[in-house]
Short mmCIF file of C-alpha atoms and ligand atoms in Angstrom, two decimals:
data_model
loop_
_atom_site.label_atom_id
_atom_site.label_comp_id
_atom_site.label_asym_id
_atom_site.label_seq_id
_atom_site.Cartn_x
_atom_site.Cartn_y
_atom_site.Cartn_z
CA UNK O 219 21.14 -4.27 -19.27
CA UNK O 220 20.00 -7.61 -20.45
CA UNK O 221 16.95 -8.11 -18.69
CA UNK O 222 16.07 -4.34 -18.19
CA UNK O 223 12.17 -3.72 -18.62
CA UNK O 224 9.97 -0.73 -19.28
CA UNK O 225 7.73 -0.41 -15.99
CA UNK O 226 4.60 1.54 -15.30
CA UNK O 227 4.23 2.58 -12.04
CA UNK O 228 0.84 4.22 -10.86
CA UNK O 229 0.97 5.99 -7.82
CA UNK O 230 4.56 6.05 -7.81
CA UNK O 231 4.45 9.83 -6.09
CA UNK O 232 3.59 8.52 -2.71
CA UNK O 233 5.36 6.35 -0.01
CA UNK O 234 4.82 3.00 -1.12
CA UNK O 235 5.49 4.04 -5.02
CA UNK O 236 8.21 6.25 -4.28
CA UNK O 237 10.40 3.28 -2.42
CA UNK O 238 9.13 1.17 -5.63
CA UNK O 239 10.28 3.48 -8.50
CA UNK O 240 13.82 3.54 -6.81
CA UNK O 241 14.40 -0.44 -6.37
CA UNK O 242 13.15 -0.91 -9.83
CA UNK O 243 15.46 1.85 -11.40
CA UNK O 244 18.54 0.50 -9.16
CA UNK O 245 17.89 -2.98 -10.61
CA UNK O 246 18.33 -1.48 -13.82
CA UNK O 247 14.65 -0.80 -15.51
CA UNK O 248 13.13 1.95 -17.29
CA UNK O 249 10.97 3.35 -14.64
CA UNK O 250 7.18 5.32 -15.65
CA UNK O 251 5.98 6.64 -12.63
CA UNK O 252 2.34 7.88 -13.40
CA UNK O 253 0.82 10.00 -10.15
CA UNK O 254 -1.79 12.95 -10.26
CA UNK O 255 -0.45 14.17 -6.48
CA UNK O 256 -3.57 13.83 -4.54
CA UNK O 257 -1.59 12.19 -1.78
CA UNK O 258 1.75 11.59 -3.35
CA UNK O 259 4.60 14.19 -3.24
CA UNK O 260 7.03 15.35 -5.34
CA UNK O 261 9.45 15.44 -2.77
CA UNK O 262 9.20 11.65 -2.56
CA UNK O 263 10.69 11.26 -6.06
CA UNK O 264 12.56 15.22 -6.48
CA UNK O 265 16.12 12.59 -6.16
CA UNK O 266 15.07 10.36 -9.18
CA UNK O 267 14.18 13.06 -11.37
CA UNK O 268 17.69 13.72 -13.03
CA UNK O 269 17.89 9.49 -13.92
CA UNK O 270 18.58 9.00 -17.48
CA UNK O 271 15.82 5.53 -16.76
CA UNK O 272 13.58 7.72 -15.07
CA UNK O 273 10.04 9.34 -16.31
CA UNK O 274 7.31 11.29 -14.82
CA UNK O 275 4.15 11.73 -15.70
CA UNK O 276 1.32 13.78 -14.06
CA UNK O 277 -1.92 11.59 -14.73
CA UNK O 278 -5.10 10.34 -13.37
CA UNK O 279 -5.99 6.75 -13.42
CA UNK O 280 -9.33 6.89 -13.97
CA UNK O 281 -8.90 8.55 -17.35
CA UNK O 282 -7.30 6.23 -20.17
CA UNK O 283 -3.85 5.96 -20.40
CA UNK O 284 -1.66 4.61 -23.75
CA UNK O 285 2.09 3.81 -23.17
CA UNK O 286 4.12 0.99 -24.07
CA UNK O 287 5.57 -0.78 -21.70
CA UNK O 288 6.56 -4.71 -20.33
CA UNK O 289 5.46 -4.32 -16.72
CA UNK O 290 2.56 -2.49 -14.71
CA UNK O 291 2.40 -1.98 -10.52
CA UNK O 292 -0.48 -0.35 -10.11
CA UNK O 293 -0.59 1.59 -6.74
CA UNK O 294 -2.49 4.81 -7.56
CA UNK O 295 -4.93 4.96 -4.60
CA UNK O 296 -5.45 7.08 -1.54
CA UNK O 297 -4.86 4.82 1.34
CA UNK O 298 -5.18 6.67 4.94
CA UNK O 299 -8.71 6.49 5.91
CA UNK O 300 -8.75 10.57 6.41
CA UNK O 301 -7.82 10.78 2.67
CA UNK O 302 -9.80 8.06 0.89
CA UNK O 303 -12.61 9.32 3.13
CA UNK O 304 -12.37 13.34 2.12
CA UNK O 305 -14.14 12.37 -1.71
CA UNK O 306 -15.14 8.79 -0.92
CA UNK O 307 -16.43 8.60 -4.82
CA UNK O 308 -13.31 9.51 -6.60
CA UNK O 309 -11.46 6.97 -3.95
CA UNK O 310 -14.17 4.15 -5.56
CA UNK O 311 -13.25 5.61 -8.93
CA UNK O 312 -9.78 5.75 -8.94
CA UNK O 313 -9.89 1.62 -7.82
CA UNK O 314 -12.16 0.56 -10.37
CA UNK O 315 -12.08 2.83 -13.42
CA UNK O 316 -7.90 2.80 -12.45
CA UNK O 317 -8.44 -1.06 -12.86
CA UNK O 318 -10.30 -1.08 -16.19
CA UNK O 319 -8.21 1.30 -17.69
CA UNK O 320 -4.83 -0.34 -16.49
CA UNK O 321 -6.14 -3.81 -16.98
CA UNK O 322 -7.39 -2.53 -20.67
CA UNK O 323 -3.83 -1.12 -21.01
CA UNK O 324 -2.46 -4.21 -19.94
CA UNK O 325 -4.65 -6.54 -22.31
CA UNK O 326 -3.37 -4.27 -25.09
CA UNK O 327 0.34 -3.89 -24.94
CA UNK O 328 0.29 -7.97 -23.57
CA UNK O 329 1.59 -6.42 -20.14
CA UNK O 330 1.98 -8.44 -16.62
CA UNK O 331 0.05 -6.41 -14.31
CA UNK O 332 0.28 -6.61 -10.37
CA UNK O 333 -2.59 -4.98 -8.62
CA UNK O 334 -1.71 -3.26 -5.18
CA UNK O 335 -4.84 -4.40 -3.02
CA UNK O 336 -5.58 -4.67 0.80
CA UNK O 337 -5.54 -6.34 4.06
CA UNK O 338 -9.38 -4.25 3.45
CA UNK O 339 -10.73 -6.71 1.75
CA UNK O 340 -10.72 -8.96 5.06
CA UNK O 341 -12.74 -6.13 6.90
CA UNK O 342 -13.24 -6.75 10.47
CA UNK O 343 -12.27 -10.27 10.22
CA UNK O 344 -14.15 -12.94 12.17
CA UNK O 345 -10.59 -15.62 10.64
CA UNK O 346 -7.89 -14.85 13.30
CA UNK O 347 -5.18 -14.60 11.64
CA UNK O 348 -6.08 -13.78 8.02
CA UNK O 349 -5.87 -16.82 5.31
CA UNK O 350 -6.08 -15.44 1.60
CA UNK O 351 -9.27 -18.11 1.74
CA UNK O 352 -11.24 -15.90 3.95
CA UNK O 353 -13.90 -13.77 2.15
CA UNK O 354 -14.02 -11.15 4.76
CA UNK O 355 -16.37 -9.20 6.52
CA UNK O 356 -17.02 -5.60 5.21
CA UNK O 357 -19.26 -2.95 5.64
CA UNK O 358 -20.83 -2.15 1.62
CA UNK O 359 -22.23 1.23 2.78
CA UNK O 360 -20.25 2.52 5.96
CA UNK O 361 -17.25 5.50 6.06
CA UNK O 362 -14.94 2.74 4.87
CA UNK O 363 -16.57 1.20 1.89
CA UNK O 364 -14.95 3.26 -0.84
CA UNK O 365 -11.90 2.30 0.17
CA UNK O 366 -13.04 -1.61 0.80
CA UNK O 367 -15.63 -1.96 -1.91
CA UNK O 368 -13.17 -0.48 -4.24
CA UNK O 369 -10.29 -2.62 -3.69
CA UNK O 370 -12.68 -5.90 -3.48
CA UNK O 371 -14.04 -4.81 -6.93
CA UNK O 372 -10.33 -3.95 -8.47
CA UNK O 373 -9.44 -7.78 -7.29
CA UNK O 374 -12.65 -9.01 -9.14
CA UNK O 375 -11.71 -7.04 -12.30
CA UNK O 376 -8.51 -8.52 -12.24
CA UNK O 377 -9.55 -11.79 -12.16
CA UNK O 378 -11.84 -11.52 -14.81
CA UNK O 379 -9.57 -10.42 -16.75
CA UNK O 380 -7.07 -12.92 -16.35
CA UNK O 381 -10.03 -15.55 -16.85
CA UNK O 382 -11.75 -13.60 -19.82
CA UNK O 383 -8.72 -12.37 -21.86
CA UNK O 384 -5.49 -14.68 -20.13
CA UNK O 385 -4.09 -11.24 -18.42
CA UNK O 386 -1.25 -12.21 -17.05
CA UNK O 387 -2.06 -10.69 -13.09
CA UNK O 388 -0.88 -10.36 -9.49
CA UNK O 389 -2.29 -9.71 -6.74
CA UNK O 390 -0.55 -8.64 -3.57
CA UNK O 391 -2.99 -7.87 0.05
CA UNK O 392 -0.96 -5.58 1.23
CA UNK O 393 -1.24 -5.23 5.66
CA UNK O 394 -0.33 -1.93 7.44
CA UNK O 395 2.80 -0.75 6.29
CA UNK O 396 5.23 1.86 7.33
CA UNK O 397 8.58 3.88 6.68
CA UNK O 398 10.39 7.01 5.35
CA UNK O 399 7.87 9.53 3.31
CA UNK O 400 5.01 8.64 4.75
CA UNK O 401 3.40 12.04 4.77
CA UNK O 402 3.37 13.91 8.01
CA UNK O 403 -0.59 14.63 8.09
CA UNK O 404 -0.94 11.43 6.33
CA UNK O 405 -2.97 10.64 9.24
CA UNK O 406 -2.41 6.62 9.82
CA UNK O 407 -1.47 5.21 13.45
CA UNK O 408 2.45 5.38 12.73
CA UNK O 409 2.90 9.01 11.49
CA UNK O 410 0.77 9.90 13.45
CA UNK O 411 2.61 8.76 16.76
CA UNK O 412 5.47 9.54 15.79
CA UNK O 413 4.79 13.32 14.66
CA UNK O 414 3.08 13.67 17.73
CA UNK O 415 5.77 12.47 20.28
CA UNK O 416 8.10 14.27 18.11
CA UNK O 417 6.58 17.78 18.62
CA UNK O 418 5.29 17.16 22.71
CA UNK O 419 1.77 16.62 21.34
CA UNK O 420 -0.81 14.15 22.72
CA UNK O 421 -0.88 10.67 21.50
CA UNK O 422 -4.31 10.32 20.06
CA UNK O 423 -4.91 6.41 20.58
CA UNK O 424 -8.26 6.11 19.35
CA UNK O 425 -11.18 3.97 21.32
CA UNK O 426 -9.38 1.63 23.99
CA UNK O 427 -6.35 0.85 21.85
CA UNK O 428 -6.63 -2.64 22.50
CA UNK O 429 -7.60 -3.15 18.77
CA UNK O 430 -4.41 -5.14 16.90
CA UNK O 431 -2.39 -4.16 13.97
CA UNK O 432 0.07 -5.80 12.36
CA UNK O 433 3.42 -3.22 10.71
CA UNK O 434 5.78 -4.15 7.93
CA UNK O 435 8.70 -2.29 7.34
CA UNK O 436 8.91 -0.33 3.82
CA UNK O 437 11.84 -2.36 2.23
CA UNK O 438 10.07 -5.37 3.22
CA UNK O 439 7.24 -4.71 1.17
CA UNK O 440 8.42 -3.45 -2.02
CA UNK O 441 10.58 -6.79 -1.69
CA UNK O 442 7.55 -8.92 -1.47
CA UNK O 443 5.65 -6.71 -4.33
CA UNK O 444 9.13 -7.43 -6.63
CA UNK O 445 9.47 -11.21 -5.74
CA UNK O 446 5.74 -11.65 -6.18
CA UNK O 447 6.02 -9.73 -10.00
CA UNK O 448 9.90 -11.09 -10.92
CA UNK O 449 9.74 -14.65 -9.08
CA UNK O 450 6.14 -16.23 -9.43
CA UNK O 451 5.43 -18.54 -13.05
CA UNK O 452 2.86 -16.77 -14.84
CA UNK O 453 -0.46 -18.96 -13.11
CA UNK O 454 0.65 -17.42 -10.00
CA UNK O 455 -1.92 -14.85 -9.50
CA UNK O 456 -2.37 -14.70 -5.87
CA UNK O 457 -4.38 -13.21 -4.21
CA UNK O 458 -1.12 -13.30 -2.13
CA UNK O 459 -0.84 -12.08 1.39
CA UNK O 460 1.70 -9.40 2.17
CA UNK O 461 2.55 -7.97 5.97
CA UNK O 462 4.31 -8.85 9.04
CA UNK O 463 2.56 -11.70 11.50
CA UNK O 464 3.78 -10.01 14.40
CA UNK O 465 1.14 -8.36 16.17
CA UNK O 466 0.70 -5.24 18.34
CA UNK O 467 -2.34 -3.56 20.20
CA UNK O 468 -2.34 -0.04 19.21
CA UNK O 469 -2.01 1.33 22.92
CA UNK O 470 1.61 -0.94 22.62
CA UNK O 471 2.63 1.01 19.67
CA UNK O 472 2.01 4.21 21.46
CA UNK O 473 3.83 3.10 24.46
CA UNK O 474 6.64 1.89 22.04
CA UNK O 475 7.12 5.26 20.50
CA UNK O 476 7.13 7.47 23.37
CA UNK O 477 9.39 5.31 25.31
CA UNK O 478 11.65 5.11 22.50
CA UNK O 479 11.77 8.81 21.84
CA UNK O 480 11.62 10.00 25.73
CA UNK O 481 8.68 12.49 24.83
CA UNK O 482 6.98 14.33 27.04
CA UNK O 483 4.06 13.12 25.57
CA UNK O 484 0.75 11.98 27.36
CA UNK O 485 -1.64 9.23 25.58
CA UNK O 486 -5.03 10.60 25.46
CA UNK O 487 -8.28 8.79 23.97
CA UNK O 488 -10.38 9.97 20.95
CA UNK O 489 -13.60 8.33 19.97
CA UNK O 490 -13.29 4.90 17.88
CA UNK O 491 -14.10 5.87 14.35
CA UNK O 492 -16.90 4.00 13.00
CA UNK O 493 -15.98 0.07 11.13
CA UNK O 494 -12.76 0.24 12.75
CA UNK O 495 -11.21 -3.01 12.64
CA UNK O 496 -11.02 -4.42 15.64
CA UNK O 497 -7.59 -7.19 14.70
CA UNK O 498 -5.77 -7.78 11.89
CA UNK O 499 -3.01 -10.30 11.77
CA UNK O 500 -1.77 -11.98 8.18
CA UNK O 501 -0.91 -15.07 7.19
CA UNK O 502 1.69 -15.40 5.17
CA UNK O 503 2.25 -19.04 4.63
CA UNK O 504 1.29 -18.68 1.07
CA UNK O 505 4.13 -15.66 0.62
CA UNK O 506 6.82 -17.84 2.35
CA UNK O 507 6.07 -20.85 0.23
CA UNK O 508 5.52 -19.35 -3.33
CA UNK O 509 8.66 -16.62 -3.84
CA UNK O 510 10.06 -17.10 -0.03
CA UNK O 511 8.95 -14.18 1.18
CA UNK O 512 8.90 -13.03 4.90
CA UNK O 513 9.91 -10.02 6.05
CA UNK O 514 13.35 -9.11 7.82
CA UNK O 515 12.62 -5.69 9.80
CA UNK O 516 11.20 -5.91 13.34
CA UNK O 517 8.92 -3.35 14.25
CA UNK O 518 11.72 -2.03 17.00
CA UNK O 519 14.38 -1.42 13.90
CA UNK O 520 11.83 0.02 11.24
CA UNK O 521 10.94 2.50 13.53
CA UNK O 522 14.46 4.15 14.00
CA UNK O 523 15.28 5.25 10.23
CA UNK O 524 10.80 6.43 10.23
CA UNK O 525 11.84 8.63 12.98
CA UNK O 526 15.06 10.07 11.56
CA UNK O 527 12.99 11.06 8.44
CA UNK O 528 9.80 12.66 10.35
CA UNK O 529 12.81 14.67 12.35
CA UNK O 530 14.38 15.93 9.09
CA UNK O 531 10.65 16.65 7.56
CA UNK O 532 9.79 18.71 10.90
CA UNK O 533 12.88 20.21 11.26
CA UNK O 534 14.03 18.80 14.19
P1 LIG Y 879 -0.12 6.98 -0.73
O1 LIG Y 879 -1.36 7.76 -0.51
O2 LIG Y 879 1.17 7.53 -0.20
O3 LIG Y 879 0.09 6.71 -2.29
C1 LIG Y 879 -0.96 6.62 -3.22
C2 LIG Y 879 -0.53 7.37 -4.48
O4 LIG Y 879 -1.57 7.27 -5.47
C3 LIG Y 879 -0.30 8.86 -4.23
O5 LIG Y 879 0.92 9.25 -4.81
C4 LIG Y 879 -1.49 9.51 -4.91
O6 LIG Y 879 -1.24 10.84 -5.34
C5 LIG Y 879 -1.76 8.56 -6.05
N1 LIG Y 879 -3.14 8.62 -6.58
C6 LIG Y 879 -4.29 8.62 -5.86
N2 LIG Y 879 -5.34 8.69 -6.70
C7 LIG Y 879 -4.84 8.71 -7.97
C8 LIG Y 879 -5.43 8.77 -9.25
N3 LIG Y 879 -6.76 8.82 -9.42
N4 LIG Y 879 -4.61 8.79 -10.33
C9 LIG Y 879 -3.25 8.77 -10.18
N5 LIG Y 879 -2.64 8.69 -8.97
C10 LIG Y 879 -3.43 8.68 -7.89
O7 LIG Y 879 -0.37 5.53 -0.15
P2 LIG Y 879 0.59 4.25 -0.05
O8 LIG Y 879 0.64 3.86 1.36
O9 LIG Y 879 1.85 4.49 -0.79
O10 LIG Y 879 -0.29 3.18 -0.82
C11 LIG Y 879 0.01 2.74 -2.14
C12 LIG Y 879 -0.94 1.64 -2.54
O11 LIG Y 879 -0.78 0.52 -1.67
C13 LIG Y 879 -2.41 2.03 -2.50
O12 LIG Y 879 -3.08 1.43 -3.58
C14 LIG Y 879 -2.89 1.44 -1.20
O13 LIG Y 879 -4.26 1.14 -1.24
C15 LIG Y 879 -2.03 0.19 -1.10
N6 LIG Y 879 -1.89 -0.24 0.31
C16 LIG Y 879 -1.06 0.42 1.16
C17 LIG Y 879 -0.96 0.01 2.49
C18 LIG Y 879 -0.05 0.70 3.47
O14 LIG Y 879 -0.08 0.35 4.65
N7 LIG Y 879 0.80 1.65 3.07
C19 LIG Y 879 -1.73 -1.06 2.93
C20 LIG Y 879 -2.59 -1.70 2.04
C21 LIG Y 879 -2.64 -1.29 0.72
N1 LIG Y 880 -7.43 1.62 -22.08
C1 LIG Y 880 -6.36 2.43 -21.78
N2 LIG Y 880 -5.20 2.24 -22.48
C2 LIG Y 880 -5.07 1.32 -23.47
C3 LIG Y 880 -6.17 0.49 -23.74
C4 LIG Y 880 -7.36 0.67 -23.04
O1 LIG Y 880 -6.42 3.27 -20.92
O2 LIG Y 880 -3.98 1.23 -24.03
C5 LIG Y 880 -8.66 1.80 -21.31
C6 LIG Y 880 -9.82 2.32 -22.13
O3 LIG Y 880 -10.34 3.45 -21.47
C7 LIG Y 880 -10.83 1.20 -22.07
C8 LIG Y 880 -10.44 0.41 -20.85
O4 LIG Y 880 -9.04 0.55 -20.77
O5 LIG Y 880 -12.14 1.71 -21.89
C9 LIG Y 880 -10.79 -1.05 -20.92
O6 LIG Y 880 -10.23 -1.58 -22.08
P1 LIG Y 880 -10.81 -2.89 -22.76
O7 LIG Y 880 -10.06 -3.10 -24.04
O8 LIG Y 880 -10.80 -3.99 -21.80
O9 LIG Y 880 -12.32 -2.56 -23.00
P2 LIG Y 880 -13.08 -1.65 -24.06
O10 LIG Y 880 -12.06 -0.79 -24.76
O11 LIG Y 880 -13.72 -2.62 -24.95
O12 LIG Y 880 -14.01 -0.85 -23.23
N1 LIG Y 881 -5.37 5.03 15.20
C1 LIG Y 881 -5.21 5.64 16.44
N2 LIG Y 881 -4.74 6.92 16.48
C2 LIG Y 881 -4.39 7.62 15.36
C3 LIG Y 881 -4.53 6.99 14.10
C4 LIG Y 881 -5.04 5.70 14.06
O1 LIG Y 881 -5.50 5.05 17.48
O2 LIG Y 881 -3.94 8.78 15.50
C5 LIG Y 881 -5.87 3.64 15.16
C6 LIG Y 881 -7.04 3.42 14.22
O3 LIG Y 881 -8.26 3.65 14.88
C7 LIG Y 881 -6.84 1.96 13.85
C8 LIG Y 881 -5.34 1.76 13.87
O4 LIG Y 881 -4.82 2.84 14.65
O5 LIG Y 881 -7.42 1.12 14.80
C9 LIG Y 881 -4.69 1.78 12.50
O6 LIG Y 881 -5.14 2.93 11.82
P1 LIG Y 881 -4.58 3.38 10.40
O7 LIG Y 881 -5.39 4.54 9.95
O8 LIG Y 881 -3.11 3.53 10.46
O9 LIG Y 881 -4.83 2.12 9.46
P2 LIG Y 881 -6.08 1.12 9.22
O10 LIG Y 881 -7.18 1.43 10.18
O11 LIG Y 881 -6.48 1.38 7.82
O12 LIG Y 881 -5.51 -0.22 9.47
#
């Protein structure tokens, strides 16, 4: 294959990486897919292992890491608040040690390196919708702050790098996302709803449910996080909004997913956890314009193959 690469792949175990590892090998590249399981699942890659352009490795990002290779996505990072929150200092680890030691990986083999950071960074935004200008609005010490803090430092590292050694960077804000392997006690709003009206369960919408999100199909995504790599010149850095404008009130979503599976469920209301953001909306002027990027799947469509997959999981 002419223009086949070597790419690196952290986090490539868990839903995001998993979808990532598989368009990269189909368009032909040597695929690296570096995961130490916390979140991520073997199942998610168990059909790639038998590729001839396919390698594993078991590895943790905030330890150093020497391969050789053209291309790095790094993803490795809890990103449901239940998980990031369960050891909030190895979630602030894994972003910013990960970073150094991926962007110090990069700086050494002369890698392009696309860092997989969040709509988090925004907070709870006071700019409705979210501009890739606005500096956000986070909490530096609440429940969410690992996560946040992390991510914001991971995007600082990368610049500096880019500025301080002429790393070659990328970096995608990537808004609520969903799809196939998303692990069942994953815990985020769309698993969750949909495990729940798949097994009779309550719908746990939590506070009012008149707080926004915004959801991007799977395929979307890992389209946007290729184009953004593949079809930017090098002084295209970003930080590049990534995530579907079209906007839904969590109580909507519920009502979306039980009507569409006729469950017997009821929607019940937990407590608001604390920092929750109350709207979050992207932009993604800057996507369309730079590598023509928006995404195809409405929210309606993604849901249907999500559903098939959380009916196989539970065996339903
Ligand atoms: P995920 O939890 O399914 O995947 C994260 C992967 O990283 C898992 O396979 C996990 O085992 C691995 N990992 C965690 N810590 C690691 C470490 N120290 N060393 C090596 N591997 C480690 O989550 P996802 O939804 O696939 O998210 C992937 C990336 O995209 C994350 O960086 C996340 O912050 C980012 N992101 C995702 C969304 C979304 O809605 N899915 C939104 C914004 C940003
Ligand atoms: N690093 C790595 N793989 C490499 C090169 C570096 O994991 O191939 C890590 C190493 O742990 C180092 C970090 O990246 O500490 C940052 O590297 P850099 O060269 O920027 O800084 P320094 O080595 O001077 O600390
Ligand atoms: N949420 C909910 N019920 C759930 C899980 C989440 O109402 O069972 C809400 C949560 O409070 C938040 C939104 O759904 O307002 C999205 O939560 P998620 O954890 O998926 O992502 P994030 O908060 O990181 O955007």
């Amino acid at each position: 294959m002419a223009n086949a690469k070597r790419i690196l792949i952290t986090g490539g175990s868990g839903f995001l990486g998993s979808h990532l590892c598989e368009r990269l090998l189909e368009a032909g590249n040597d695929v690296l897919c570096v995961d130490n399981y916390f979140t991520g699942r073997k199942e998610n890659i168990r059909h790639l292992l038998g590729h001839p352009r396919f390698e594993v490795l078991r590895h943790d990002v905030t330890f150093p890491l020497y391969v050789e290779v053209d291309e790095i996505y790094n993803l490795a990072c809890p990103a449901s608040p239940i998980h990031y929150q369960h050891d909030p200092v190895q979630t602030t680890k894994t972003s910013v040690h990960g970073a150094i030691n991926m962007l110090g990986l990069a700086k050494r083999i002369k890698a392009k390196i696309l860092q997989a950071s969040t709509s988090e960074v925004y907070g709870d935004p006071a700019m409705h919708p979210q501009q890739e200008g606005y500096w956000g609005n986070v909490n530096p010490i609440g429940p969410r702050a690992c996560y946040d803090e992390g991510k914001r430092c991971a995007e600082t590292l990368f610049f500096d790098y880019h500025r301080q050694h002429r790393l070659r960077i990328k970096v995608a804000r990537i808004f609520n996302t969903y799809g196939p392997r998303m692990a069942v006690d994953d815990g985020r709003v769309v698993s969750n709803f949909i495990v729940q009206a798949l097994r009779g369960e309550d719908i746990t919408v939590y506070g009012k449910g008149d707080q926004t999100r915004s959801f991007c199909y799977v395929d979307d995504l890992v389209e946007g996080l290729i184009r953004l790599m593949e079809h930017t010149p090098d002084d295209f850095t970003g930080p590049v909004n990534l995530g579907n404008p079209r906007e839904f009130t969590i109580l909507e979503l519920a009502e979306k997913v039980v009507a569409r599976l006729g469950s017997s469920s009821t929607i019940v209301h937990k407590p608001l956890p604390q920092d929750d953001p109350m709207q979050r909306r992207p932009d993604i002027a800057l996507a369309r314009t730079a590598f023509a990027w928006e995404p195809k799947v409405l929210l309606e469509d993604g849901l249907g193959p999500t559903i098939d997959y959380f009916k196989k999981v539970l065996g339903l």
